[in-house]
Coordinates of C-alpha atoms and ligand atoms in Angstrom, one line a residue:
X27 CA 73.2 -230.2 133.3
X28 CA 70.7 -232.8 134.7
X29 CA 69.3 -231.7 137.9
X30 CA 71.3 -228.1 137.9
X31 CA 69.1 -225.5 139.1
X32 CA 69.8 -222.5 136.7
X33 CA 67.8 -219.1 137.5
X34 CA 67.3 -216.8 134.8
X35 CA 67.1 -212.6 135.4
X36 CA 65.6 -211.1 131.6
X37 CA 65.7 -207.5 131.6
X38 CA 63.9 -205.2 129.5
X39 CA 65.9 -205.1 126.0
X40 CA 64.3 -206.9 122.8
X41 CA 66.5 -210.2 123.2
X42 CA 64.2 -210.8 125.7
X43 CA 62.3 -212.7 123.3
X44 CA 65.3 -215.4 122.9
X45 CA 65.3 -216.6 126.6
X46 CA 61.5 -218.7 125.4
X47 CA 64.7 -220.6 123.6
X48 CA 67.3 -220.9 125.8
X49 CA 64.4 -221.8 128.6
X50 CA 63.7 -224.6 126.0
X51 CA 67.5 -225.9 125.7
X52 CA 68.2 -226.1 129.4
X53 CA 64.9 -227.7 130.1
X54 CA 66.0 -230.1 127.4
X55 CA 69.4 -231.0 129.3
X56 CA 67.9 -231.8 132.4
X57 CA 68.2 -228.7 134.0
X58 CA 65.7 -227.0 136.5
X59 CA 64.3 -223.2 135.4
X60 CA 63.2 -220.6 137.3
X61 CA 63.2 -217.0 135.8
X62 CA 62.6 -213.8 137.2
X63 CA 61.8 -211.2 135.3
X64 CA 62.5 -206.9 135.9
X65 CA 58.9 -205.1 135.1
X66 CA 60.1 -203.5 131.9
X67 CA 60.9 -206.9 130.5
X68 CA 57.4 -208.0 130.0
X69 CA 57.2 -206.0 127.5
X70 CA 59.1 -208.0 125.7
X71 CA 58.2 -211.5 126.4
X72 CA 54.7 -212.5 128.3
X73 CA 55.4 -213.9 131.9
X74 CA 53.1 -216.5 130.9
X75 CA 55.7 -217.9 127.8
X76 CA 58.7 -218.2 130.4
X77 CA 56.3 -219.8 133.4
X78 CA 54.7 -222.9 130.7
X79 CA 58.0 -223.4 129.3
X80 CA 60.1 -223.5 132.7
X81 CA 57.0 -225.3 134.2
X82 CA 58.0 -222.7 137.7
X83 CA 55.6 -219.8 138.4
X84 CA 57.5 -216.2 137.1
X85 CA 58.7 -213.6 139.8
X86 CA 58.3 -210.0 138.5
X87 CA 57.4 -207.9 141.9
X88 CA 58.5 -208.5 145.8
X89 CA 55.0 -209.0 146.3
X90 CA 51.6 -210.0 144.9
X91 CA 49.4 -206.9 144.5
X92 CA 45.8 -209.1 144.8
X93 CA 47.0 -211.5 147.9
X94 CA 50.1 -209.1 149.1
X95 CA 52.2 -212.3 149.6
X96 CA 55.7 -211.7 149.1
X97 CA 58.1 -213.3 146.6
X98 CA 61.2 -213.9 148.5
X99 CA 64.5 -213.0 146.9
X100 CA 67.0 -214.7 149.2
X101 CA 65.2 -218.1 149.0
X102 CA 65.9 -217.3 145.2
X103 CA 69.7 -217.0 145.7
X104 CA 69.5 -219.9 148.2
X105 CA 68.2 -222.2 145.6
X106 CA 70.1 -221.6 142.5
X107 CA 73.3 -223.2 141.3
X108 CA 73.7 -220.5 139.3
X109 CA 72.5 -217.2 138.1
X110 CA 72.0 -215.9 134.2
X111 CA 71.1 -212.4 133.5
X112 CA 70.2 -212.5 129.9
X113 CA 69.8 -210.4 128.7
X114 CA 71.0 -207.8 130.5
X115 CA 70.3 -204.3 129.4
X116 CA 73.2 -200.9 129.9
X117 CA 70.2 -199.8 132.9
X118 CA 70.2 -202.9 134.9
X119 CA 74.3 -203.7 134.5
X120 CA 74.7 -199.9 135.9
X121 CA 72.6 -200.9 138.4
X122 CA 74.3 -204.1 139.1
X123 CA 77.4 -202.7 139.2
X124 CA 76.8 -199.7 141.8
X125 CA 74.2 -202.2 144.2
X126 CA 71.1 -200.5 143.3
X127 CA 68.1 -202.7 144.4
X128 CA 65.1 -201.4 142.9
X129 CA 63.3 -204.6 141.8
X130 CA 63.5 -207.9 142.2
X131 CA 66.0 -208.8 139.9
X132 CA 69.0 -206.6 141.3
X133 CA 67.8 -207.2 145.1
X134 CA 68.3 -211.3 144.3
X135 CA 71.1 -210.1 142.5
X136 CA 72.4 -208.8 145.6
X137 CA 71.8 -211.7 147.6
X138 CA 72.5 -214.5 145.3
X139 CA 75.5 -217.5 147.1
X140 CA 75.9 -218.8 143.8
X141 CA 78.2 -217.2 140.9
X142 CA 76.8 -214.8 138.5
X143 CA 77.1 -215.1 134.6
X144 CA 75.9 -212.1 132.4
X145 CA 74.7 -211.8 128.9
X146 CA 74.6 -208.2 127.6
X147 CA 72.6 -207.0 124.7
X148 CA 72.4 -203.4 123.7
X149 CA 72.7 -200.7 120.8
X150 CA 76.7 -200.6 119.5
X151 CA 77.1 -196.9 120.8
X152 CA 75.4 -198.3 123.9
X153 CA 77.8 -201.2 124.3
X154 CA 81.1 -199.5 123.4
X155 CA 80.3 -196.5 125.8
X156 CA 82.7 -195.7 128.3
X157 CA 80.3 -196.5 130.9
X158 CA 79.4 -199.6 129.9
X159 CA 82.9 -200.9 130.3
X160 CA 83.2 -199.0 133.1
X161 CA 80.1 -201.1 134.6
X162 CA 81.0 -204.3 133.0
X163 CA 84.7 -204.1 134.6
X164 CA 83.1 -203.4 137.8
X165 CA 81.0 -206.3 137.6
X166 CA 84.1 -208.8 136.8
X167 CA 86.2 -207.5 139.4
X168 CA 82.9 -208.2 141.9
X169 CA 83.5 -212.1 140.1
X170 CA 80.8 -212.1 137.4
X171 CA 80.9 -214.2 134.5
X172 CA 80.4 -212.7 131.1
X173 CA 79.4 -213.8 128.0
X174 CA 79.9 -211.1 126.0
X175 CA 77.5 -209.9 123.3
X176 CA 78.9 -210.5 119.7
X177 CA 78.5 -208.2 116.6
X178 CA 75.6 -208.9 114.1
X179 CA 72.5 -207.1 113.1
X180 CA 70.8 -204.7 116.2
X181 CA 67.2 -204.2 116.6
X182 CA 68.0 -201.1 115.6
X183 CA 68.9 -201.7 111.8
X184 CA 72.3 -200.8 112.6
X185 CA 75.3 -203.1 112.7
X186 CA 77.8 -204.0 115.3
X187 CA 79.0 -205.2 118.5
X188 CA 76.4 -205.4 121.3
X189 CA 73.6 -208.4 119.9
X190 CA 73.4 -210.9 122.6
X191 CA 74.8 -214.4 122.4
X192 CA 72.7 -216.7 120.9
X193 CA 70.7 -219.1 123.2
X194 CA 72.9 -221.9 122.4
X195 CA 76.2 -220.1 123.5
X196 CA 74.9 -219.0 126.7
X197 CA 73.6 -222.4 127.3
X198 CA 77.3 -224.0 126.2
X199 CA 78.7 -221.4 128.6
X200 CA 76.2 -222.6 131.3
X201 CA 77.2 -226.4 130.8
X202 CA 80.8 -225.1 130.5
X203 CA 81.0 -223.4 133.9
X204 CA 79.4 -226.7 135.7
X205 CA 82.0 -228.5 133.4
X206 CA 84.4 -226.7 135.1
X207 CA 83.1 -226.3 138.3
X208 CA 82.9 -230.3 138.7
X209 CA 86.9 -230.6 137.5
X210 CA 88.1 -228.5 139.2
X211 CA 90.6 -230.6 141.2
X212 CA 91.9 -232.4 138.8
X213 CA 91.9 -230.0 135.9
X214 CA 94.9 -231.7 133.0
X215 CA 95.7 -228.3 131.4
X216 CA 95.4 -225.8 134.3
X217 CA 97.5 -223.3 134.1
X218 CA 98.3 -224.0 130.3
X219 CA 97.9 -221.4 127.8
X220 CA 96.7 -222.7 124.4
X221 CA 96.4 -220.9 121.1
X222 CA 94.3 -222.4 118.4
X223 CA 93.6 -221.1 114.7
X224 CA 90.2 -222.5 113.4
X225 CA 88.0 -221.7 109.9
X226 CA 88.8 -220.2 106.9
X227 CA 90.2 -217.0 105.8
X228 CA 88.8 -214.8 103.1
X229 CA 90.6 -213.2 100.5
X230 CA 89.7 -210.4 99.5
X231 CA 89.5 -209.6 95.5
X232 CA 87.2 -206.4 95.9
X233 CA 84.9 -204.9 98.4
X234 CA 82.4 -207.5 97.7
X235 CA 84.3 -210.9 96.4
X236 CA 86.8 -213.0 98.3
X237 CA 88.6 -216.4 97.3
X238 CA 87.5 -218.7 100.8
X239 CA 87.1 -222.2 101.1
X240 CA 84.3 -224.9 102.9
X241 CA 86.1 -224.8 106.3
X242 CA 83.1 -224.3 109.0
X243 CA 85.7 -223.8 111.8
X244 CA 83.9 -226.7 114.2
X245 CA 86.9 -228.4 114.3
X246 CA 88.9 -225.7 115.8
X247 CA 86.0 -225.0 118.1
X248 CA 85.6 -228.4 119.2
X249 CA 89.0 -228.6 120.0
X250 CA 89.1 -225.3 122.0
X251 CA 85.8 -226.4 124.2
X252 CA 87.5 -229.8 125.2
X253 CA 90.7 -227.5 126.2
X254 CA 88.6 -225.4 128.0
X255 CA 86.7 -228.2 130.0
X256 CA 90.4 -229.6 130.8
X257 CA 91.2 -226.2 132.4
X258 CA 93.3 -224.4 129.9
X259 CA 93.1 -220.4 129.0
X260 CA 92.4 -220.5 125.4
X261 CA 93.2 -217.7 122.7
X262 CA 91.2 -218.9 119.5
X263 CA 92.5 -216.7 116.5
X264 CA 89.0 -217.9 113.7
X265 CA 88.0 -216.9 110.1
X266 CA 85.0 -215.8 109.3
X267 CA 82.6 -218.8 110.7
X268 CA 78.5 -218.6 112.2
X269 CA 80.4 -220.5 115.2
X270 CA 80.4 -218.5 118.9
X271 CA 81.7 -220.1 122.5
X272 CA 81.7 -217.9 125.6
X273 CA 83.8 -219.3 128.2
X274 CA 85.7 -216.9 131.4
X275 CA 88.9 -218.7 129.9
X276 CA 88.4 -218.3 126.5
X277 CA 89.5 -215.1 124.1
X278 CA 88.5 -215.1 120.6
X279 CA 90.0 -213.0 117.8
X280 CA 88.1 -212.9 114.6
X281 CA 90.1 -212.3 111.8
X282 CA 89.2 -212.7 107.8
X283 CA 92.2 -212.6 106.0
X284 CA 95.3 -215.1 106.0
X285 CA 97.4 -211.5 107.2
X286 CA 95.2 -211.1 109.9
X287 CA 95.8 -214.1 111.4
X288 CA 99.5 -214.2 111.4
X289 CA 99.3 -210.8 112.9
X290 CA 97.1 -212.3 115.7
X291 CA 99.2 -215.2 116.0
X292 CA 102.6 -213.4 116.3
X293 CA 100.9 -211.1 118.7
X294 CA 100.4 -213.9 121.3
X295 CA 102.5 -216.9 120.5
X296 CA 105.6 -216.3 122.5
X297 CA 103.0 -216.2 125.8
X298 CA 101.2 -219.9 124.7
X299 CA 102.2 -223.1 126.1
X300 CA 100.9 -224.9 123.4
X301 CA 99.5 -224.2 119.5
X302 CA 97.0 -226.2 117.2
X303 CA 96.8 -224.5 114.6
X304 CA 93.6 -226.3 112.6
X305 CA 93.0 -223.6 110.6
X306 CA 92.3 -224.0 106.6
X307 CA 94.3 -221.3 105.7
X308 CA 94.0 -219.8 101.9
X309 CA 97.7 -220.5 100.5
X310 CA 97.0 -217.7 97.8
X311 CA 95.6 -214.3 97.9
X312 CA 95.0 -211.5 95.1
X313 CA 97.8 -209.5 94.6
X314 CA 96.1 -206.1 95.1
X315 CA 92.6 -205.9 96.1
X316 CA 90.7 -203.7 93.8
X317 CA 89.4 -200.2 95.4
X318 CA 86.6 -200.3 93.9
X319 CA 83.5 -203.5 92.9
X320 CA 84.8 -204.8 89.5
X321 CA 82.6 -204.4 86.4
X322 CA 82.0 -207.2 84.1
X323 CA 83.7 -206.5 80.7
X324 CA 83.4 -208.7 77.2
X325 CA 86.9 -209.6 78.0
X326 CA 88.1 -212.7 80.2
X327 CA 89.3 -211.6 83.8
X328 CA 93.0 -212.9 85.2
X329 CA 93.3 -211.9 89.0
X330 CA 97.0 -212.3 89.5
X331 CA 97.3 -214.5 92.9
X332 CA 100.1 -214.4 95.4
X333 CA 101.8 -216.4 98.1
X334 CA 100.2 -216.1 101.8
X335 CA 102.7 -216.7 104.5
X336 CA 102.4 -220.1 105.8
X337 CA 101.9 -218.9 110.1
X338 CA 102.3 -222.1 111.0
X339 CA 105.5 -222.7 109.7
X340 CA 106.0 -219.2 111.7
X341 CA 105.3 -220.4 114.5
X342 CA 107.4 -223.5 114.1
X343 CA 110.4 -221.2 113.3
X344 CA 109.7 -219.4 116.3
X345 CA 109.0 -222.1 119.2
X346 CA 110.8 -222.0 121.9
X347 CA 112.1 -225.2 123.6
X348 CA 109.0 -225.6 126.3
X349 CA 106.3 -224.7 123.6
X350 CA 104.3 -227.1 121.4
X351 CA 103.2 -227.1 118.2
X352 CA 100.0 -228.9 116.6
X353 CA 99.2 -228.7 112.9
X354 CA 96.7 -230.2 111.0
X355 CA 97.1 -231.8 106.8
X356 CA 94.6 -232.7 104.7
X357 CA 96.0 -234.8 102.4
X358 CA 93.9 -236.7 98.9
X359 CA 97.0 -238.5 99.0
X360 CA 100.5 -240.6 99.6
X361 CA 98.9 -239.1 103.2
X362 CA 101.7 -240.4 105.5
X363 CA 104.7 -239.2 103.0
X364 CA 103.2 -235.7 103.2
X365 CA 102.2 -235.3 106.5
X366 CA 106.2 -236.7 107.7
X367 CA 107.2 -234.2 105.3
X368 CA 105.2 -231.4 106.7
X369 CA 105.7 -232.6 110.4
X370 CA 109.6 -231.6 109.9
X371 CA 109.3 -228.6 107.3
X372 CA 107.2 -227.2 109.7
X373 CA 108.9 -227.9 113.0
X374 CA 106.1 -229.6 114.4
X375 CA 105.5 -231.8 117.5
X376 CA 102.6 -233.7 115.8
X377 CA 100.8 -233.4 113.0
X378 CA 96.4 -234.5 112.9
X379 CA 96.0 -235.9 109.6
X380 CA 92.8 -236.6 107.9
X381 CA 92.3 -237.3 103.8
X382 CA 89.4 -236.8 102.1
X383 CA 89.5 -240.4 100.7
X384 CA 87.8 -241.2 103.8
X385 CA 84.0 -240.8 103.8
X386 CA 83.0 -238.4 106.5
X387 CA 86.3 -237.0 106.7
X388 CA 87.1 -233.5 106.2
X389 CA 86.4 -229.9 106.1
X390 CA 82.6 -229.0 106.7
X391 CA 80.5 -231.9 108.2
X392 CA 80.1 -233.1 111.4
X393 CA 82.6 -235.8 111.7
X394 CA 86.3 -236.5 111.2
X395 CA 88.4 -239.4 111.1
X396 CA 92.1 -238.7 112.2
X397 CA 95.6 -240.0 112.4
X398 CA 98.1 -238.3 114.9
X399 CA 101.7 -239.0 113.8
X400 CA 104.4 -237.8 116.5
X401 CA 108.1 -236.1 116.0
X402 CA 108.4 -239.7 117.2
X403 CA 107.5 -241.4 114.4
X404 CA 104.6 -242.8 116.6
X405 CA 101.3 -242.9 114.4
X406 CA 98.2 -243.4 116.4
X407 CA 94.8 -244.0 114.2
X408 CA 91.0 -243.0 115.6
X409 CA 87.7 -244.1 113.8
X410 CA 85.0 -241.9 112.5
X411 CA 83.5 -240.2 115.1
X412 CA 81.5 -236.6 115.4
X413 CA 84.0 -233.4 115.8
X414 CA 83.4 -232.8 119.5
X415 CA 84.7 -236.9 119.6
X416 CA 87.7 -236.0 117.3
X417 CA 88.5 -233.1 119.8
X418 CA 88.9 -235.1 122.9
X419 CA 90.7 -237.2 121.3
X420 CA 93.6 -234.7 120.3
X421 CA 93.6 -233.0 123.9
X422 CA 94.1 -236.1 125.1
X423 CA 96.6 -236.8 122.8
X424 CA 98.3 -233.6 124.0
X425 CA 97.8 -234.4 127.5
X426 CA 99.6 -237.8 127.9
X427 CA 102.3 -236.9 125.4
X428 CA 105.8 -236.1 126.3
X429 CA 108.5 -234.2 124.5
Ligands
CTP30 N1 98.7 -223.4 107.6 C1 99.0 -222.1 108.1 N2 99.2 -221.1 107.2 C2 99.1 -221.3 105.9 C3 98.8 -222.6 105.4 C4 98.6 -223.6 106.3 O1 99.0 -221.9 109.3 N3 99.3 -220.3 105.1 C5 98.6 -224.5 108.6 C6 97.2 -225.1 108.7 O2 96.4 -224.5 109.7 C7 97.5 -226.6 109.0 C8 98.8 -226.8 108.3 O3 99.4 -225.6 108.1 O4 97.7 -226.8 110.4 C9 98.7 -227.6 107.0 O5 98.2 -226.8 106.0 P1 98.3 -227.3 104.4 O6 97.8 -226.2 103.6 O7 97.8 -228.6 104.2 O8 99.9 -227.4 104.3 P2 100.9 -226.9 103.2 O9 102.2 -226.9 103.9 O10 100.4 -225.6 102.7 O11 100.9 -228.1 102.2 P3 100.0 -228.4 100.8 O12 99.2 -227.1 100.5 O13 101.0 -228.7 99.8 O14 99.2 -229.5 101.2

């Protein structure tokens, strides 16, 4: 992002008090600030915190009361590379969407030549109003970028969908639209469609217990960014992870259970071009959930378990001739014997193996070490490297590999 010149709109809604952080981030990657600000969202965060920590004086008003000079919107739009309303409250995105221009904000809005990208952040009732998607259609058919708010806890005290991204997704979703902006012509995956399962699933033995595993979903994330920044439309079907990636290209799903997931799969697979499914799966699941939070007794507990179906031996049943399939083994050993063996149960085009013999290898950290081993017999191997490493590695795997 070195040298981008990113201009931030905050509106008045308490996330307000995130953009000190994501000011912070993009100032750490290089990137030039400027924010302007709509009156109400002072309220929220002080001018003052957004003009030290973007080191660019703060434009609230068209003019300055005291000298009456006037803050000019269009050299505003003129200026920036691109422009990030976050967050942006249900008043100002009505506003947006029908051309009102009754501050600053909405009239640069209104004369901004660079593309627009959007962070919502309201109440859930506010968010899942009829309205509001009204509005927020409106404003993607105009071209606007969203990232759209995820579900959490609300200022409110009420749970749900309408909490804005977190600073670090919008600023991954700002690096991710230069990304692709740059790439453009010679994007590998363009017009590719690319389903990935990442995380864990959760099984559920009462309201309150699960069986899960130590999967933190990265490497399925990883993998879907690096697709993204090759050009490909991306449908990520994850368990239950603290992960998030916004991208115009990018759908998640978020599933808990093994079930869940095959129903998402089977939902979209026979429209993908391509699957990797790195997803640690739970191969077991209690055979009835209990209704009801289960008491401790004197007596031992048994919970019965029972088989999960396997989706990506689903999905290898059902692939077409044109589509191709990615899975992923963890093996502790006779890796290679397994891993061939699971290539053909499965009806796989390659298989990513990793083993947990290998230090730094695995499930939850930061780094991977991997082996890709082809319907070809071919077995290519990689050296330790961080997750995001691991993940261009596979797409470009994928990219230079023939049928
Ligand atoms: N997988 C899946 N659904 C399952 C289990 C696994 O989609 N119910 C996928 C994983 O996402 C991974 C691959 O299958 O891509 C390998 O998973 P693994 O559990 O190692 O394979 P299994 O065939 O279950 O073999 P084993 O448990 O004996 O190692």
């Amino acid at each position: 992002m070195h040298g981008k010149r990113i201009l931030l709109g905050i509106t008045g809604g308490i996330a307000a008090y995130k953009i000190a952080f994501l000011v912070r981030i993009l100032k750490k990657k290089g990137a030039e600030v400027k924010c302007i600000m709509t009156p109400a969202s002072s309220d929220f965060i002080s001018p003052l915190v957004l003009a030290t920590l973007s080191e660019n004086p703060v434009g609230i008003e068209f003019w300055d009361k005291k000298t009456g000079v006037w803050t000019n919107h269009v050299d505003y739009g003129l200026w920036a590379d691109v422009f990030v309303v976050a967050p942006l409250t249900a008043n100002s995105l009505a506003k947006m969407a029908t051309g009102s221009c009754d501050n600053l904000l909405l009239a640069t809005y209104l004369s901004m030549k660079c593309p627009t990208i959007i962070a919502p952040a309201m109440d859930l009732d506010m968010y899942a109003h009829p309205s509001t998607k009204r509005n927020l259609n409106q404003l993607l058919a105009d071209g606007v970028h969203l990232i759209p708010a995820e579900a959490g806890e609300l200022a409110s005290g009420l749970v749900g969908e309408g909490r804005m991204a977190e600073p670090e997704t919008i600023a991954a979703a700002i690096e991710h639209f230069f990304l692709s902006q740059n790439s453009k012509a010679n994007l590998s995956l363009k017009g590719k469609k690319v389903l990935v399962t990442a995380g864990p699933t959760y099984e559920s033995i009462d309201p309150v217990r699960f069986i899960g595993n130590h999967s933190s979903g990265k490497m399925g994330f990883s993998i879907a960014e690096q697709l993204l920044a090759e050009g490909a439309e991306v449908e990520l079907i994850s368990g239950p992870t603290k992960l998030g990636l916004a991208h115009p290209n990018l759908t998640i799903t978020r599933i808990n259970s093994a079930q869940e997931m095959l129903e998402a799969v089977q939902s979209k697979w026979s429209d993908m071009n391509i699957g990797i499914f790195s997803a640690a799966v739970a191969d077991y699941r209690p055979m009835e959930m209990a209704v009801q939070k289960i008491k401790k007794s004197e007596n031992e507990l048994t919970i019965e378990l029972v088989k999960n179906p396997d989706i990506l031996a689903w999905a290898g049943t059902n692939k077409a001739e044109n589509q191709l399939l990615v899975g992923f083994a963890l093996e502790t050993n006779n890796v290679l014997e397994n891993a061939t063996s699971k290539l053909k149960r499965k009806n796989l085009d390659m298989i990513v193996m990793n083993t947990l013999e290998d230090k730094g290898a695995g499930f939850s950290g930061d780094t991977n070490k991997i082996s890709i081993l082809d319907i070809h017999n071919k077995l290519t191997s990689f050296e330790l490297k961080s997750k995001s490493e691991v993940a261009k590695d596979i797409v470009a795997y994928l990219i230079n590999y023939h049928k």
